[in-house]
Tab-separated table of C-alpha atoms in Angstrom:
chain	number	residue	atom	x	y	z
A	2	ASN	CA	-188.102	-24.640	-76.430
A	3	GLU	CA	-188.360	-21.975	-73.744
A	4	LEU	CA	-185.937	-23.813	-71.460
A	5	ILE	CA	-183.019	-22.771	-73.675
A	6	ASN	CA	-184.455	-19.875	-75.701
A	7	LYS	CA	-183.072	-17.245	-73.346
A	8	GLU	CA	-180.210	-14.773	-73.196
A	9	LYS	CA	-179.128	-16.233	-69.852
A	10	PRO	CA	-180.313	-19.823	-69.387
A	11	SER	CA	-180.537	-21.102	-65.815
A	12	SER	CA	-177.687	-23.041	-64.229
A	13	ALA	CA	-179.746	-26.243	-64.495
A	14	ILE	CA	-180.189	-25.754	-68.251
A	15	ASN	CA	-176.504	-24.896	-68.647
A	16	ALA	CA	-175.691	-28.206	-66.950
A	17	ALA	CA	-178.102	-30.011	-69.294
A	18	ARG	CA	-176.427	-28.281	-72.245
A	19	GLN	CA	-173.045	-29.605	-71.129
A	20	ARG	CA	-174.465	-33.113	-70.746
A	21	LEU	CA	-175.802	-32.810	-74.296
A	22	PHE	CA	-172.331	-31.871	-75.558
A	23	ASP	CA	-170.830	-34.852	-73.727
A	24	LEU	CA	-173.367	-37.147	-75.397
A	25	LEU	CA	-172.511	-35.667	-78.796
A	26	ASP	CA	-168.907	-36.623	-78.122
A	27	LYS	CA	-169.629	-40.197	-77.013
A	28	LYS	CA	-172.972	-41.268	-78.520
A	29	VAL	CA	-173.276	-39.228	-81.699
A	30	ASP	CA	-173.768	-42.350	-83.868
A	31	SER	CA	-176.845	-43.472	-81.903
A	32	GLU	CA	-180.480	-42.493	-82.287
A	33	LEU	CA	-181.527	-39.912	-79.687
A	34	LEU	CA	-177.895	-40.090	-78.452
A	35	CYS	CA	-179.063	-43.074	-76.346
A	36	ILE	CA	-181.039	-40.709	-74.120
A	37	VAL	CA	-183.801	-42.496	-72.204
A	38	ASP	CA	-186.823	-40.905	-70.538
A	39	PHE	CA	-187.133	-37.127	-70.781
A	40	PRO	CA	-184.316	-35.296	-68.978
A	41	PRO	CA	-183.727	-31.625	-69.938
A	42	GLU	CA	-180.970	-32.555	-72.392
A	43	ARG	CA	-183.457	-34.589	-74.439
A	44	LEU	CA	-185.710	-31.571	-74.764
A	45	LEU	CA	-182.736	-29.509	-75.944
A	46	TYR	CA	-181.781	-32.261	-78.381
A	47	SER	CA	-185.299	-32.569	-79.800
A	48	SER	CA	-185.841	-28.860	-80.347
A	49	LEU	CA	-182.355	-27.809	-81.511
A	50	LEU	CA	-180.828	-30.850	-83.215
A	51	GLN	CA	-183.497	-33.368	-84.170
A	52	SER	CA	-186.134	-30.966	-85.486
A	53	THR	CA	-183.536	-28.997	-87.463
A	54	GLY	CA	-182.004	-32.094	-89.058
A	55	LEU	CA	-178.543	-31.384	-87.641
A	56	HIS	CA	-178.528	-34.907	-86.172
A	57	ARG	CA	-179.922	-37.339	-88.689
A	58	LYS	CA	-179.432	-40.822	-90.074
A	59	GLY	CA	-176.838	-41.000	-92.813
A	60	ALA	CA	-175.709	-43.598	-95.324
A	61	GLY	CA	-175.444	-47.051	-93.824
A	62	GLY	CA	-177.997	-46.282	-91.153
A	63	ARG	CA	-175.578	-44.441	-88.847
A	64	TRP	CA	-176.623	-41.292	-87.070
A	65	LEU	CA	-174.350	-38.318	-87.710
A	66	LEU	CA	-174.042	-34.604	-87.109
A	67	ASN	CA	-174.474	-32.808	-90.421
A	68	ALA	CA	-174.862	-29.353	-91.849
A	69	PRO	CA	-178.463	-28.406	-92.699
A	70	ASN	CA	-179.772	-29.773	-96.002
A	71	GLY	CA	-182.719	-28.916	-98.212
A	72	ASP	CA	-185.117	-30.624	-95.809
A	73	SER	CA	-183.969	-28.519	-92.849
A	74	PRO	CA	-186.016	-25.487	-91.775
A	75	ALA	CA	-185.071	-22.227	-93.490
A	76	GLY	CA	-184.146	-20.650	-90.158
A	77	ILE	CA	-181.351	-23.083	-89.333
A	78	ARG	CA	-180.024	-22.839	-92.908
A	79	LYS	CA	-179.719	-19.062	-92.477
A	80	VAL	CA	-177.975	-19.490	-89.123
A	81	TRP	CA	-175.504	-21.909	-90.724
A	82	ALA	CA	-174.848	-19.540	-93.621
A	83	GLU	CA	-174.141	-16.726	-91.170
A	84	LEU	CA	-171.666	-18.912	-89.273
A	85	ASP	CA	-169.927	-19.773	-92.555
A	86	LYS	CA	-169.727	-16.075	-93.382
A	87	GLN	CA	-168.249	-15.164	-89.998
A	88	LEU	CA	-165.643	-17.909	-89.780
A	89	MET	CA	-164.452	-17.942	-93.400
A	90	ILE	CA	-162.988	-14.436	-93.159
A	91	ASP	CA	-159.231	-13.849	-93.348
A	92	GLY	CA	-158.682	-13.712	-89.599
A	93	GLN	CA	-160.028	-14.935	-86.292
A	94	VAL	CA	-163.393	-14.165	-84.708
A	95	THR	CA	-164.139	-14.513	-80.994
A	96	PHE	CA	-166.942	-16.564	-79.471
A	97	ALA	CA	-168.438	-13.367	-78.054
A	98	ASP	CA	-168.564	-11.810	-81.544
A	99	VAL	CA	-170.177	-14.917	-83.050
A	100	ILE	CA	-172.984	-14.934	-80.490
A	101	SER	CA	-173.477	-11.156	-80.780
A	102	ARG	CA	-173.806	-11.263	-84.568
A	103	LEU	CA	-176.301	-14.121	-84.476
A	104	ALA	CA	-178.420	-11.971	-82.151
A	105	LEU	CA	-178.639	-9.128	-84.691
A	106	PRO	CA	-181.558	-8.752	-87.129
A	107	PRO	CA	-182.741	-10.480	-89.223
A	108	LEU	CA	-181.763	-13.663	-87.314
A	109	GLY	CA	-182.229	-12.509	-83.718
A	110	VAL	CA	-181.011	-15.789	-82.202
A	111	ARG	CA	-180.689	-15.670	-78.430
A	112	ASN	CA	-177.608	-16.785	-76.526
A	113	GLY	CA	-179.056	-20.137	-75.422
A	114	PRO	CA	-179.801	-21.755	-78.798
A	115	ALA	CA	-176.948	-19.878	-80.510
A	116	SER	CA	-174.401	-21.478	-78.172
A	117	VAL	CA	-175.680	-24.989	-78.945
A	118	TRP	CA	-175.866	-24.485	-82.700
A	119	PHE	CA	-172.394	-22.967	-82.810
A	120	MET	CA	-170.914	-25.884	-80.865
A	121	VAL	CA	-172.544	-28.280	-83.332
A	122	TYR	CA	-171.087	-26.190	-86.170
A	123	LEU	CA	-167.605	-26.652	-84.679
A	124	LEU	CA	-168.117	-30.406	-84.371
A	125	VAL	CA	-169.374	-30.757	-87.945
A	126	ASN	CA	-166.440	-28.711	-89.284
A	127	LYS	CA	-163.727	-29.907	-86.906
A	128	GLU	CA	-161.460	-30.886	-89.816
A	129	SER	CA	-161.383	-27.334	-91.156
A	130	CYS	CA	-162.155	-25.117	-88.147
A	131	ALA	CA	-159.292	-24.024	-85.911
A	132	ILE	CA	-160.058	-23.136	-82.292
A	133	PHE	CA	-157.783	-20.889	-80.246
A	134	GLU	CA	-157.709	-20.131	-76.524
A	135	ARG	CA	-155.822	-16.933	-75.735
A	136	GLY	CA	-154.101	-17.240	-79.106
A	137	SER	CA	-152.952	-20.862	-78.695
A	138	LEU	CA	-154.274	-23.542	-81.033
A	139	ILE	CA	-156.455	-26.150	-79.282
A	140	LEU	CA	-155.721	-29.655	-80.519
A	141	GLU	CA	-158.866	-31.340	-79.161
A	142	LEU	CA	-161.983	-29.542	-77.934
A	143	THR	CA	-162.838	-30.960	-74.490
A	144	SER	CA	-165.668	-30.322	-72.047
A	145	ASP	CA	-163.282	-28.178	-69.978
A	146	HIS	CA	-162.677	-25.977	-73.018
A	147	GLN	CA	-166.414	-25.702	-73.614
A	148	GLN	CA	-167.115	-24.623	-70.048
A	149	ARG	CA	-164.325	-22.033	-70.141
A	150	MET	CA	-165.655	-20.798	-73.481
A	151	PHE	CA	-169.059	-20.016	-71.979
A	152	ARG	CA	-167.475	-18.338	-68.941
A	153	SER	CA	-164.945	-16.271	-70.927
A	154	PRO	CA	-166.247	-15.889	-74.501
A	155	HIS	CA	-163.669	-13.213	-75.387
A	156	THR	CA	-160.702	-15.557	-74.798
A	157	PHE	CA	-161.739	-18.083	-77.472
A	158	SER	CA	-161.479	-17.382	-81.183
A	159	PHE	CA	-162.079	-19.352	-84.365
A	160	ARG	CA	-161.184	-19.504	-88.011
A	161	ARG	CA	-162.342	-21.876	-90.705
A	162	PHE	CA	-160.088	-22.760	-93.617
A	163	ASP	CA	-161.043	-23.588	-97.182
A	164	ILE	CA	-159.692	-27.129	-97.549
A	165	ALA	CA	-160.448	-27.240	-101.261
A	166	ALA	CA	-158.180	-24.258	-101.904
A	167	GLU	CA	-155.196	-25.650	-100.012
A	168	ARG	CA	-152.040	-26.673	-101.832
A	169	LYS	CA	-151.993	-30.458	-101.777
A	170	ASP	CA	-148.362	-30.531	-102.909
A	171	LEU	CA	-147.452	-28.635	-99.742
A	172	ILE	CA	-149.263	-31.213	-97.618
A	173	LYS	CA	-147.329	-33.974	-99.398
A	174	ASP	CA	-144.060	-32.226	-98.515
A	175	TYR	CA	-145.071	-32.093	-94.867
A	176	ALA	CA	-146.213	-35.708	-94.867
A	177	LYS	CA	-142.756	-36.722	-96.108
A	178	ALA	CA	-140.913	-34.571	-93.555
A	179	PHE	CA	-143.146	-35.532	-90.620
A	180	GLY	CA	-142.613	-39.201	-91.390
A	181	ALA	CA	-138.961	-38.786	-90.361
A	182	VAL	CA	-140.075	-38.241	-86.752
A	183	GLY	CA	-142.903	-40.767	-86.734
A	184	VAL	CA	-145.788	-38.352	-87.380
A	185	GLN	CA	-148.259	-39.748	-89.900
A	186	LEU	CA	-150.538	-37.601	-92.067
A	187	GLY	CA	-153.499	-39.071	-93.902
A	188	LEU	CA	-153.860	-38.859	-97.665
A	189	ASN	CA	-156.598	-36.228	-97.341
A	190	ALA	CA	-155.022	-34.242	-94.500
A	191	SER	CA	-155.520	-30.477	-94.433
A	192	CYS	CA	-153.162	-27.726	-93.292
A	193	LEU	CA	-155.075	-27.682	-90.028
A	194	ASP	CA	-154.555	-31.439	-89.604
A	195	ALA	CA	-150.837	-31.056	-90.316
A	196	ALA	CA	-150.494	-28.164	-87.863
A	197	ARG	CA	-152.335	-30.086	-85.154
A	198	GLU	CA	-150.103	-33.145	-85.596
A	199	LEU	CA	-146.956	-31.003	-85.551
A	200	ILE	CA	-147.961	-29.126	-82.401
A	201	ARG	CA	-149.062	-32.373	-80.750
A	202	TRP	CA	-145.624	-33.885	-81.522
A	203	TYR	CA	-143.858	-30.770	-80.260
A	204	GLY	CA	-145.893	-30.792	-77.042
A	205	ARG	CA	-144.668	-34.316	-76.268
A	206	LEU	CA	-141.012	-33.250	-76.389
A	207	PRO	CA	-139.250	-32.910	-73.010
A	208	GLN	CA	-138.864	-29.409	-71.645
A	209	TYR	CA	-135.127	-29.665	-72.281
A	210	SER	CA	-135.705	-30.125	-76.026
A	211	GLN	CA	-138.096	-27.165	-76.086
A	212	GLU	CA	-135.548	-24.838	-74.465
A	213	THR	CA	-132.013	-26.012	-75.300
A	214	LEU	CA	-129.777	-23.793	-77.420
A	215	ARG	CA	-127.526	-26.689	-78.395
A	216	LEU	CA	-129.095	-26.858	-81.847
A	217	THR	CA	-128.283	-25.511	-85.287
A	218	ASN	CA	-129.568	-22.031	-86.091
A	219	ARG	CA	-132.094	-23.442	-88.570
A	220	THR	CA	-133.568	-25.825	-86.000
A	221	LYS	CA	-133.764	-23.110	-83.328
A	222	ALA	CA	-135.565	-20.800	-85.768
A	223	LEU	CA	-137.969	-23.601	-86.712
A	224	ARG	CA	-138.715	-24.311	-83.057
A	225	ASP	CA	-139.414	-20.624	-82.432
A	226	VAL	CA	-142.033	-20.367	-85.193
A	227	ILE	CA	-143.732	-23.547	-83.943
A	228	LYS	CA	-143.849	-22.062	-80.422
A	229	ARG	CA	-145.364	-18.788	-81.607
A	230	ALA	CA	-147.777	-20.266	-84.153
A	231	THR	CA	-151.310	-18.848	-84.089
A	232	ASP	CA	-152.366	-19.422	-87.705
A	233	PRO	CA	-152.007	-22.993	-89.041
A	234	VAL	CA	-151.996	-21.961	-92.700
A	235	SER	CA	-149.454	-19.184	-92.163
A	236	LEU	CA	-147.284	-21.565	-90.128
A	237	LEU	CA	-147.133	-24.201	-92.869
A	238	ALA	CA	-147.302	-22.046	-96.000
A	239	VAL	CA	-145.139	-19.091	-94.932
A	240	ASP	CA	-143.285	-19.286	-91.619
A	241	MET	CA	-141.801	-22.787	-91.732
A	242	PRO	CA	-140.644	-22.614	-95.385
A	243	ARG	CA	-139.098	-19.200	-94.663
A	244	VAL	CA	-136.957	-20.305	-91.714
A	245	VAL	CA	-136.077	-23.717	-93.157
A	246	MET	CA	-134.909	-22.356	-96.514
A	247	ALA	CA	-133.146	-19.298	-95.033
A	248	GLY	CA	-129.372	-19.504	-95.308
A	249	LYS	CA	-129.594	-22.564	-97.501
A	250	GLY	CA	-126.498	-21.460	-99.414
A	251	LYS	CA	-125.022	-24.134	-101.665
A	252	ASP	CA	-127.054	-26.888	-100.041
A	253	ASP	CA	-129.211	-28.314	-102.828
A	254	SER	CA	-131.470	-30.289	-100.452
A	255	SER	CA	-135.216	-29.888	-100.940
A	256	PHE	CA	-137.549	-28.264	-98.411
A	257	PRO	CA	-138.932	-31.613	-97.140
A	258	ASP	CA	-135.406	-32.966	-96.643
A	259	LEU	CA	-134.184	-29.882	-94.773
A	260	LEU	CA	-137.337	-29.837	-92.644
A	261	ALA	CA	-136.965	-33.537	-91.840
A	262	LYS	CA	-133.345	-32.922	-90.844
A	263	SER	CA	-134.284	-30.102	-88.447
A	264	LEU	CA	-137.240	-31.979	-86.959
A	265	THR	CA	-135.010	-35.008	-86.405
A	266	GLU	CA	-132.370	-32.849	-84.730
A	267	LEU	CA	-134.989	-31.339	-82.428
A	268	GLY	CA	-136.553	-34.716	-81.709
A	269	MET	CA	-133.165	-36.266	-80.892
A	270	ALA	CA	-131.935	-33.426	-78.645
A	271	TYR	CA	-132.973	-35.233	-75.470
A	272	ARG	CA	-131.485	-38.529	-76.653
A	273	ARG	CA	-128.167	-36.765	-77.257
A	274	LEU	CA	-128.307	-35.425	-73.711
A	275	GLN	CA	-128.929	-38.938	-72.388
A	276	ASP	CA	-125.956	-40.208	-74.393
A	277	GLU	CA	-123.830	-37.429	-72.910
A	278	VAL	CA	-124.842	-38.446	-69.383
A	279	SER	CA	-124.058	-42.085	-70.148
A	280	PHE	CA	-120.653	-41.138	-71.597
A	281	SER	CA	-119.796	-39.002	-68.544
A	282	MET	CA	-120.655	-41.911	-66.248
A	283	ALA	CA	-118.571	-44.351	-68.301
A	284	GLN	CA	-115.580	-42.009	-68.306
A	285	ALA	CA	-115.789	-41.330	-64.582
A	286	PHE	CA	-115.925	-45.051	-63.712
A	287	GLU	CA	-113.511	-45.962	-66.539
A	288	ILE	CA	-115.895	-48.538	-68.003
A	289	THR	CA	-116.013	-49.063	-71.757
A	290	GLY	CA	-118.905	-50.400	-73.767
A	291	PRO	CA	-122.621	-49.625	-74.184
A	292	LEU	CA	-124.973	-48.452	-71.450
A	293	LYS	CA	-125.984	-52.042	-70.678
A	294	ALA	CA	-122.358	-52.956	-69.923
A	295	LEU	CA	-121.957	-49.842	-67.777
A	296	ARG	CA	-125.013	-50.638	-65.664
A	297	SER	CA	-124.070	-54.307	-65.308
A	298	GLN	CA	-120.552	-53.450	-64.133
A	299	LEU	CA	-121.773	-50.809	-61.688
A	300	GLN	CA	-124.354	-53.164	-60.224
A	301	GLU	CA	-121.714	-55.839	-59.723
A	302	GLU	CA	-119.217	-53.473	-58.099
A	303	CYS	CA	-121.441	-51.113	-56.143
A	304	ALA	CA	-124.419	-53.135	-54.885
A	305	ASP	CA	-122.666	-54.407	-51.729
A	306	THR	CA	-120.404	-51.435	-51.063
A	307	ALA	CA	-123.182	-48.826	-50.953
A	308	GLN	CA	-124.408	-49.884	-47.509
A	309	SER	CA	-120.915	-49.416	-46.026
A	310	LEU	CA	-120.560	-45.790	-47.129
A	311	ALA	CA	-120.980	-43.125	-44.462
A	312	GLU	CA	-121.144	-39.979	-46.616
A	313	VAL	CA	-124.800	-39.330	-47.396
A	314	ASP	CA	-124.426	-37.841	-50.887
A	315	LEU	CA	-121.854	-40.420	-51.990
A	316	LYS	CA	-123.989	-43.256	-50.623
A	317	ALA	CA	-127.075	-41.954	-52.453
A	318	PHE	CA	-125.103	-41.699	-55.696
A	319	ILE	CA	-123.653	-45.225	-55.470
A	320	MET	CA	-127.055	-46.684	-54.555
A	321	ARG	CA	-128.594	-45.083	-57.651
A	322	CYS	CA	-125.711	-46.394	-59.777
A	323	SER	CA	-126.376	-49.978	-58.691
A	324	ASP	CA	-130.185	-49.875	-59.058
A	325	ILE	CA	-131.219	-52.527	-61.603
A	326	THR	CA	-134.984	-52.131	-61.134
A	327	LEU	CA	-135.253	-49.074	-63.409
A	328	THR	CA	-135.349	-48.808	-67.185
A	329	ASP	CA	-132.369	-47.112	-68.825
A	330	ASP	CA	-134.242	-43.807	-69.190
A	331	LYS	CA	-135.467	-43.863	-65.585
A	332	TRP	CA	-132.012	-44.884	-64.362
A	333	MET	CA	-130.316	-41.917	-66.045
A	334	ASP	CA	-133.045	-39.615	-64.748
A	335	SER	CA	-132.432	-40.976	-61.246
A	336	ILE	CA	-128.678	-40.363	-61.520
A	337	ALA	CA	-129.281	-36.855	-62.890
A	338	SER	CA	-131.650	-35.996	-60.043
A	339	VAL	CA	-129.251	-37.041	-57.295
A	340	VAL	CA	-126.235	-35.298	-58.854
A	341	VAL	CA	-127.738	-32.066	-60.238
A	342	HIS	CA	-130.917	-32.095	-58.099
A	343	ARG	CA	-133.078	-31.711	-61.189
A	344	PRO	CA	-134.730	-34.366	-63.401
A	345	LEU	CA	-132.961	-34.870	-66.700
A	346	ASP	CA	-135.917	-33.808	-68.858
A	347	ILE	CA	-135.938	-30.279	-67.376
A	348	TRP	CA	-132.179	-29.706	-67.430
A	349	LYS	CA	-130.735	-26.420	-68.615
A	350	ASP	CA	-127.766	-26.396	-70.977
A	351	SER	CA	-125.540	-25.361	-68.065
A	352	ASP	CA	-126.398	-28.531	-66.123
A	353	ALA	CA	-124.489	-30.889	-68.452
A	354	PRO	CA	-120.958	-29.635	-67.591
A	355	ILE	CA	-121.945	-29.423	-63.912
A	356	PHE	CA	-122.992	-33.073	-64.050
A	357	THR	CA	-119.732	-34.171	-65.686
A	358	GLU	CA	-117.645	-32.338	-63.094
A	359	SER	CA	-119.742	-33.578	-60.166
A	360	VAL	CA	-119.658	-37.212	-61.310
A	361	LEU	CA	-115.868	-37.104	-61.649
A	362	GLU	CA	-115.620	-35.714	-58.120
A	363	LEU	CA	-118.002	-38.346	-56.698
A	364	CYS	CA	-116.159	-41.166	-58.457
A	365	GLY	CA	-112.862	-39.841	-57.114
A	366	ARG	CA	-114.221	-39.977	-53.573
A	367	TYR	CA	-115.580	-43.466	-54.182
A	368	LYS	CA	-112.206	-44.712	-55.427
A	369	ARG	CA	-110.386	-43.209	-52.429
A	370	TRP	CA	-112.819	-44.944	-50.095
A	371	LEU	CA	-112.440	-48.214	-52.021
A	372	ARG	CA	-108.635	-47.981	-51.781
A	373	VAL	CA	-108.864	-47.782	-48.001
A	374	ALA	CA	-111.308	-50.708	-47.943
A	375	MET	CA	-108.950	-52.761	-50.117
A	376	ARG	CA	-106.094	-52.231	-47.667
A	377	LYS	CA	-108.322	-53.673	-44.968
A	378	GLY	CA	-108.998	-56.725	-47.125
A	379	GLU	CA	-112.619	-55.766	-47.737
A	380	PHE	CA	-114.600	-55.991	-50.982
A	381	GLU	CA	-112.072	-58.149	-52.801
A	382	ARG	CA	-114.546	-59.006	-55.548
A	383	GLN	CA	-115.305	-55.342	-56.210
A	384	ALA	CA	-111.592	-54.506	-56.298
A	385	GLN	CA	-110.732	-57.033	-59.005
A	386	ARG	CA	-110.981	-54.373	-61.717
A	387	PHE	CA	-108.655	-51.985	-59.891
A	388	VAL	CA	-104.912	-51.923	-59.284
A	389	GLY	CA	-103.401	-49.866	-56.479
A	390	VAL	CA	-100.056	-48.217	-57.274
A	391	THR	CA	-97.893	-46.409	-54.714
A	392	LEU	CA	-94.810	-44.429	-55.784
A	393	THR	CA	-92.112	-43.537	-53.259
A	394	LEU	CA	-89.825	-40.670	-54.214
A	395	PRO	CA	-86.181	-40.422	-53.074
A	396	SER	CA	-87.291	-37.712	-50.692
A	397	GLY	CA	-89.574	-40.165	-48.956
A	398	GLU	CA	-92.793	-38.663	-50.328
A	399	GLU	CA	-95.393	-41.135	-51.480
A	400	ALA	CA	-98.076	-40.822	-54.150
A	401	ALA	CA	-100.818	-43.390	-54.558
A	402	MET	CA	-103.415	-43.969	-57.257
A	403	LEU	CA	-106.107	-46.532	-57.923
């Protein structure tokens, strides 16, 4: 098809190519990808996918993307073999290199069709083909990635892994360890699948958890190799076992158990910070019990008094303390933002002691204000939990506390 058989297809054909990729993502199990009439993308589909057998009906009558078979033209089988050869090397190959090598004799495939066939190759082999953008593993190939790939072919690289040669016992170890943090691996998962799930889990962690140093040395080392990972197989087979088993000493725990322990510690780092914030609040207000009891008591004591406060920062703090409309996580984040001026999930390690000190100071000011209000006979219900004590020394000096 001369619309696409060019080194530089027109912008209209490039747009049709992207629409074809979108249809492959959403309608791949339908005949003709549910394309009606004859838009440019149907012509591309007919000449590059349908006629080559890359999109054909499989078992059960479903339409699927497949590698070429014996019924496919010899040309597309040679293209596929060349792609296998390029991506199965021990290293990464860029998109620019893939397209350049397909253009060499004896294949001589131009940029237009080569780009479509290579994208189909990635979709067919998505379980075993890792895609990197500027060295970072891509978890899901989106249309935005595809468009950037065509604009900057040197920034995307690929590597395909031999699933059959992978150590299944290693995958079982990771499945056991990942289960401790709620990450599930299928029975037939590959190293690439495991790496994707791990990085996806890590990406969901708050920024605080990704940066805090309040972790054991083993967990910090594990986090560092996950951050720097560029090769899924090396990450799982070499880097993670190395840092997890380093310094094991007399600990006779197995690799999966030690890994699960470190992943749990990393996953719970933010929860420990939340508990620390809750404890600091309880100590400052001298309220015992769980977070629910703390919030209930603060709402009862502070809801009415907040409007009578004149100091802006103290008023804002007390109003946040008495807010019952937020979930526990949102409530603590609200308190953290008003005290430290930074949401809890992006705190630095140095913010925790600042918060504790600031909350004690704010509570002290609140109690001094409440003592004055009590003398005026105001807020009797709020003052029921407090006792005012005044000591008079022989010298006439007085000291008061609430």
